[in-house]
mmCIF file of C-alpha atoms in Angstrom:
data_model
loop_
_atom_site.group_PDB
_atom_site.id
_atom_site.type_symbol
_atom_site.label_atom_id
_atom_site.label_comp_id
_atom_site.label_asym_id
_atom_site.label_seq_id
_atom_site.Cartn_x
_atom_site.Cartn_y
_atom_site.Cartn_z
ATOM 1 C CA MET A 27 0.000 0.000 0.000
ATOM 2 C CA MET A 28 2.843 2.371 0.903
ATOM 3 C CA LYS A 29 4.604 1.744 -2.429
ATOM 4 C CA LYS A 30 1.405 2.485 -4.336
ATOM 5 C CA LEU A 31 0.930 5.731 -2.380
ATOM 6 C CA ILE A 32 4.483 6.904 -3.096
ATOM 7 C CA THR A 33 4.126 6.010 -6.778
ATOM 8 C CA LEU A 34 0.819 7.860 -6.993
ATOM 9 C CA THR A 35 2.304 10.936 -5.294
ATOM 10 C CA LEU A 36 5.292 11.027 -7.647
ATOM 11 C CA ALA A 37 2.998 10.608 -10.634
ATOM 12 C CA SER A 38 0.854 13.517 -9.425
ATOM 13 C CA ILE A 39 3.907 15.756 -8.997
ATOM 14 C CA LEU A 40 5.175 14.889 -12.462
ATOM 15 C CA ALA A 41 1.743 15.537 -13.957
ATOM 16 C CA ILE A 42 1.595 18.951 -12.301
ATOM 17 C CA GLY A 43 5.086 19.775 -13.593
ATOM 18 C CA ILE A 44 4.188 18.722 -17.128
ATOM 19 C CA ASN A 45 0.900 20.611 -17.208
ATOM 20 C CA ALA A 46 2.184 23.749 -15.491
ATOM 21 C CA LYS A 47 2.607 26.648 -17.870
ATOM 22 C CA PRO A 48 6.026 28.337 -17.774
ATOM 23 C CA LYS A 49 6.010 31.906 -16.527
ATOM 24 C CA ALA A 50 6.236 34.416 -19.298
ATOM 25 C CA ALA A 51 9.497 36.353 -19.189
ATOM 26 C CA PRO A 52 8.925 40.086 -18.676
ATOM 27 C CA SER A 53 9.683 42.413 -21.530
ATOM 28 C CA LEU A 54 12.819 44.484 -21.041
ATOM 29 C CA GLN A 55 11.638 47.028 -23.590
ATOM 30 C CA PHE A 56 11.322 50.508 -22.110
ATOM 31 C CA THR A 57 8.078 52.210 -23.137
ATOM 32 C CA PRO A 58 8.108 55.973 -22.434
ATOM 33 C CA GLN A 59 4.347 56.247 -22.951
ATOM 34 C CA ASN A 60 3.638 54.016 -19.924
ATOM 35 C CA GLY A 61 4.950 56.513 -17.380
ATOM 36 C CA GLU A 62 2.852 58.345 -14.784
ATOM 37 C CA ALA A 63 3.009 62.154 -14.482
ATOM 38 C CA ARG A 64 3.778 63.334 -10.928
ATOM 39 C CA VAL A 65 4.681 66.469 -9.004
ATOM 40 C CA MET A 66 6.990 66.764 -5.983
ATOM 41 C CA THR A 67 7.007 69.773 -3.659
ATOM 42 C CA MET A 68 10.465 70.590 -2.333
ATOM 43 C CA HIS A 69 11.362 72.086 1.059
ATOM 44 C CA ASP A 70 11.585 75.593 -0.387
ATOM 45 C CA GLY A 71 8.076 75.345 -1.850
ATOM 46 C CA SER A 72 9.213 74.842 -5.439
ATOM 47 C CA GLN A 73 7.761 72.014 -7.479
ATOM 48 C CA VAL A 74 9.431 69.401 -9.634
ATOM 49 C CA ARG A 75 7.342 67.734 -12.325
ATOM 50 C CA TYR A 76 8.468 64.362 -13.592
ATOM 51 C CA THR A 77 7.333 61.086 -15.154
ATOM 52 C CA ALA A 78 7.569 57.938 -13.048
ATOM 53 C CA HIS A 79 8.281 54.507 -14.520
ATOM 54 C CA GLU A 80 8.054 52.042 -11.655
ATOM 55 C CA GLY A 81 8.309 48.286 -11.165
ATOM 56 C CA MET A 82 10.274 47.582 -14.330
ATOM 57 C CA PHE A 83 12.145 44.276 -14.364
ATOM 58 C CA PHE A 84 15.761 44.395 -15.506
ATOM 59 C CA VAL A 85 16.158 40.607 -15.881
ATOM 60 C CA THR A 86 14.110 37.996 -17.719
ATOM 61 C CA ASN A 87 14.819 35.127 -15.318
ATOM 62 C CA ILE A 88 13.224 36.467 -12.142
ATOM 63 C CA GLU A 89 14.406 34.981 -8.848
ATOM 64 C CA ASP A 90 13.329 37.732 -6.444
ATOM 65 C CA SER A 91 10.967 40.402 -7.726
ATOM 66 C CA THR A 92 11.635 42.542 -4.644
ATOM 67 C CA TYR A 93 15.171 43.323 -5.764
ATOM 68 C CA GLN A 94 15.049 42.796 -9.518
ATOM 69 C CA THR A 95 12.993 45.804 -10.518
ATOM 70 C CA ILE A 96 13.981 49.420 -10.996
ATOM 71 C CA ASN A 97 12.125 52.712 -10.804
ATOM 72 C CA VAL A 98 13.101 55.450 -13.246
ATOM 73 C CA TYR A 99 12.097 59.096 -12.840
ATOM 74 C CA VAL A 100 12.480 61.509 -15.736
ATOM 75 C CA PRO A 101 12.056 65.266 -15.145
ATOM 76 C CA ASP A 102 9.794 67.220 -17.480
ATOM 77 C CA GLY A 103 11.592 68.750 -20.444
ATOM 78 C CA ALA A 104 14.394 66.178 -20.281
ATOM 79 C CA THR A 105 16.772 65.833 -23.225
ATOM 80 C CA GLN A 106 19.492 63.332 -24.075
ATOM 81 C CA GLN A 107 21.846 65.294 -21.790
ATOM 82 C CA THR A 108 19.475 65.446 -18.800
ATOM 83 C CA PRO A 109 20.279 63.088 -15.891
ATOM 84 C CA ILE A 110 17.524 60.722 -14.821
ATOM 85 C CA PHE A 111 16.993 59.466 -11.278
ATOM 86 C CA LEU A 112 17.117 55.861 -10.064
ATOM 87 C CA ARG A 113 16.391 55.829 -6.335
ATOM 88 C CA THR A 114 17.829 53.141 -4.046
ATOM 89 C CA TYR A 115 18.140 52.763 -0.291
ATOM 90 C CA VAL A 116 21.403 50.867 -0.251
ATOM 91 C CA GLY A 117 23.072 50.608 3.136
ATOM 92 C CA GLY A 118 26.559 49.189 3.405
ATOM 93 C CA TYR A 119 26.421 47.774 -0.132
ATOM 94 C CA MET A 120 23.465 45.553 0.773
ATOM 95 C CA ALA A 121 20.674 44.791 -1.674
ATOM 96 C CA SER A 122 17.666 47.087 -1.577
ATOM 97 C CA ALA A 123 14.318 47.376 -3.260
ATOM 98 C CA ALA A 124 13.761 50.147 -5.770
ATOM 99 C CA GLY A 125 12.842 53.389 -4.030
ATOM 100 C CA ARG A 126 10.973 56.580 -4.760
ATOM 101 C CA PRO A 127 12.370 60.119 -4.778
ATOM 102 C CA GLN A 128 11.936 62.314 -1.720
ATOM 103 C CA ALA A 129 12.339 66.017 -1.131
ATOM 104 C CA THR A 130 15.489 65.265 0.894
ATOM 105 C CA ASP A 131 17.164 63.880 -2.208
ATOM 106 C CA THR A 132 18.294 67.406 -3.118
ATOM 107 C CA GLN A 133 20.194 67.619 0.160
ATOM 108 C CA GLY A 134 22.506 65.295 2.037
ATOM 109 C CA VAL A 135 26.038 64.472 0.940
ATOM 110 C CA VAL A 136 26.871 64.480 -2.768
ATOM 111 C CA GLY A 137 23.257 65.179 -3.660
ATOM 112 C CA GLN A 138 21.832 62.116 -1.946
ATOM 113 C CA ALA A 139 19.830 61.455 1.149
ATOM 114 C CA ALA A 140 21.868 59.759 3.859
ATOM 115 C CA SER A 141 22.372 56.099 3.016
ATOM 116 C CA GLY A 142 25.261 53.670 3.013
ATOM 117 C CA GLU A 143 28.564 55.537 3.115
ATOM 118 C CA ASN A 144 26.778 58.883 3.322
ATOM 119 C CA GLU A 145 25.574 58.037 6.821
ATOM 120 C CA GLU A 146 29.194 58.249 7.927
ATOM 121 C CA PHE A 147 29.622 61.789 6.648
ATOM 122 C CA GLY A 148 26.214 63.469 6.818
ATOM 123 C CA ASP A 149 22.492 63.071 7.337
ATOM 124 C CA ALA A 150 19.343 63.400 5.242
ATOM 125 C CA SER A 151 18.932 67.072 6.171
ATOM 126 C CA GLY A 152 22.315 67.956 4.708
ATOM 127 C CA SER A 153 24.136 68.385 8.027
ATOM 128 C CA SER A 154 27.734 67.243 7.782
ATOM 129 C CA VAL A 155 29.583 65.231 10.416
ATOM 130 C CA ASN A 156 32.926 66.607 11.587
ATOM 131 C CA PHE A 157 35.561 64.064 12.558
ATOM 132 C CA THR A 158 38.378 66.364 13.696
ATOM 133 C CA PRO A 159 38.560 69.381 16.025
ATOM 134 C CA PHE A 160 39.868 71.403 13.066
ATOM 135 C CA SER A 161 36.831 70.776 10.851
ATOM 136 C CA ALA A 162 34.427 71.082 13.781
ATOM 137 C CA GLY A 163 35.947 74.407 14.741
ATOM 138 C CA LYS A 164 35.303 75.749 11.255
ATOM 139 C CA ASN A 165 31.590 75.094 11.810
ATOM 140 C CA GLY A 166 31.508 76.305 15.398
ATOM 141 C CA THR A 167 30.920 72.819 16.829
ATOM 142 C CA LYS A 168 32.875 70.194 18.760
ATOM 143 C CA VAL A 169 33.677 66.562 18.064
ATOM 144 C CA THR A 170 31.454 64.507 20.336
ATOM 145 C CA SER A 171 32.610 61.403 22.203
ATOM 146 C CA ASP A 172 30.374 59.245 19.994
ATOM 147 C CA ILE A 173 32.027 60.609 16.861
ATOM 148 C CA SER A 174 35.490 60.073 18.316
ATOM 149 C CA ARG A 175 34.601 56.472 19.109
ATOM 150 C CA ASN A 176 33.237 55.909 15.590
ATOM 151 C CA VAL A 177 36.437 57.342 14.091
ATOM 152 C CA THR A 178 38.428 54.785 16.063
ATOM 153 C CA LEU A 179 36.153 51.910 15.052
ATOM 154 C CA LEU A 180 36.263 52.852 11.362
ATOM 155 C CA ASN A 181 40.051 52.568 11.196
ATOM 156 C CA PRO A 182 41.390 48.976 11.236
ATOM 157 C CA MET A 183 44.922 50.325 11.780
ATOM 158 C CA ASN A 184 43.967 50.964 15.402
ATOM 159 C CA PHE A 185 43.399 47.262 16.105
ATOM 160 C CA ILE A 186 46.205 45.427 14.291
ATOM 161 C CA ASP A 187 48.692 45.822 17.153
ATOM 162 C CA ASP A 188 46.080 45.978 19.917
ATOM 163 C CA PRO A 189 46.739 43.090 22.345
ATOM 164 C CA LEU A 190 43.011 42.855 23.053
ATOM 165 C CA SER A 191 42.154 42.350 19.361
ATOM 166 C CA SER A 192 42.041 39.031 17.512
ATOM 167 C CA VAL A 193 43.506 39.714 14.071
ATOM 168 C CA ALA A 194 43.039 37.217 11.220
ATOM 169 C CA PRO A 195 46.290 35.457 10.245
ATOM 170 C CA HIS A 196 45.692 35.591 6.462
ATOM 171 C CA TRP A 197 44.821 38.659 4.390
ATOM 172 C CA TYR A 198 43.965 39.017 0.693
ATOM 173 C CA ILE A 199 44.005 42.686 -0.352
ATOM 174 C CA ARG A 200 43.363 44.022 -3.854
ATOM 175 C CA HIS A 201 43.194 47.659 -4.905
ATOM 176 C CA GLY A 202 42.514 48.941 -8.412
ATOM 177 C CA ALA A 203 45.527 50.583 -10.040
ATOM 178 C CA ARG A 204 43.202 53.247 -11.453
ATOM 179 C CA ASP A 205 40.948 53.556 -8.415
ATOM 180 C CA ARG A 206 39.895 57.198 -8.207
ATOM 181 C CA ASP A 207 37.895 56.819 -4.978
ATOM 182 C CA THR A 208 40.525 55.585 -2.516
ATOM 183 C CA ALA A 209 44.174 56.670 -2.427
ATOM 184 C CA PHE A 210 46.929 54.056 -2.791
ATOM 185 C CA PRO A 211 48.436 54.730 0.678
ATOM 186 C CA ILE A 212 45.269 53.368 2.314
ATOM 187 C CA PRO A 213 45.677 49.700 1.254
ATOM 188 C CA ILE A 214 49.492 49.939 1.154
ATOM 189 C CA ASN A 215 49.701 51.122 4.770
ATOM 190 C CA LEU A 216 47.231 48.438 5.824
ATOM 191 C CA ALA A 217 49.235 45.696 4.079
ATOM 192 C CA LEU A 218 52.554 46.895 5.506
ATOM 193 C CA LYS A 219 51.260 47.127 9.060
ATOM 194 C CA LEU A 220 49.788 43.635 8.817
ATOM 195 C CA GLN A 221 53.089 42.279 7.479
ATOM 196 C CA ASN A 222 55.016 44.011 10.271
ATOM 197 C CA ALA A 223 52.643 42.326 12.713
ATOM 198 C CA GLY A 224 53.626 38.930 11.292
ATOM 199 C CA LYS A 225 50.456 38.318 9.263
ATOM 200 C CA ASP A 226 50.307 36.501 5.936
ATOM 201 C CA VAL A 227 49.398 39.199 3.399
ATOM 202 C CA ASN A 228 48.650 38.675 -0.306
ATOM 203 C CA PHE A 229 48.594 42.241 -1.667
ATOM 204 C CA LEU A 230 48.382 43.576 -5.211
ATOM 205 C CA LEU A 231 47.497 46.783 -7.002
ATOM 206 C CA ALA A 232 45.321 45.197 -9.702
ATOM 207 C CA TRP A 233 46.406 46.606 -13.050
ATOM 208 C CA ASN A 234 43.942 48.805 -14.933
ATOM 209 C CA ARG A 235 41.138 48.148 -12.448
ATOM 210 C CA PRO A 236 38.839 50.884 -11.059
ATOM 211 C CA HIS A 237 37.266 51.103 -7.606
ATOM 212 C CA SER A 238 34.585 48.606 -8.652
ATOM 213 C CA GLY A 239 36.861 46.317 -10.651
ATOM 214 C CA ASP A 240 36.783 42.535 -10.861
ATOM 215 C CA TYR A 241 39.881 41.417 -8.968
ATOM 216 C CA ALA A 242 40.372 37.927 -10.458
ATOM 217 C CA LEU A 243 37.914 35.818 -8.466
ATOM 218 C CA ASP A 244 39.457 32.531 -9.646
ATOM 219 C CA GLU A 245 42.728 33.629 -8.097
ATOM 220 C CA LEU A 246 40.949 34.536 -4.860
ATOM 221 C CA PHE A 247 39.224 31.152 -4.643
ATOM 222 C CA GLN A 248 42.517 29.360 -5.247
ATOM 223 C CA TRP A 249 44.106 31.413 -2.448
ATOM 224 C CA LEU A 250 41.289 30.317 -0.139
ATOM 225 C CA ARG A 251 41.712 26.663 -1.125
ATOM 226 C CA ASP A 252 45.457 26.796 -0.458
ATOM 227 C CA ILE A 253 44.895 28.258 3.016
ATOM 228 C CA ILE A 254 42.237 25.686 3.896
ATOM 229 C CA LYS A 255 44.515 22.834 2.799
ATOM 230 C CA ASP A 256 47.278 24.130 5.056
#
């Protein structure tokens, strides 16, 4: 009886799989006429008129619709040279769902509301964070104890030779040779201090790679395998 039940169940599953219709892949064709006209009132009372195109898939093989759609916002009167706006709420390089523009998007650091790296340097209202007494003095403020503590925590150099810290024995560090976001002394100083502390450091300035470059993942995986074998 049990064998018959299992056979019947498997047959039912196979029948469902055969009869199920495959999901139609979404069209990746952008249709300007499908946008929705909207108006946003800014903090100063001015208004920005734009067309919203929301919930557009950017892949045909959908695994997670929460993160695989984009929202595009085009200001009225836009030309080929006009920037468009794709809003995200990325924090710490984590995945985020597509967002919508807010009035605070004209403020904050580098024209963005506080998110991700911007939270380290400013807030959504455009107020900057001062990390040194010099910069704070220019704004008539003082560096708070919380800020001082965060400055210490953000710098790994403070913990490499700290006897209370547990530092990893193996380090793989890559930095793009044409990285325009982070200066070369940052990774070089980190690598040298780790080496001076007796750590195993595999360091390279990856040739012709930018800040977001692909740093030879096959090489990285082989490095990991070699360490695990040891």
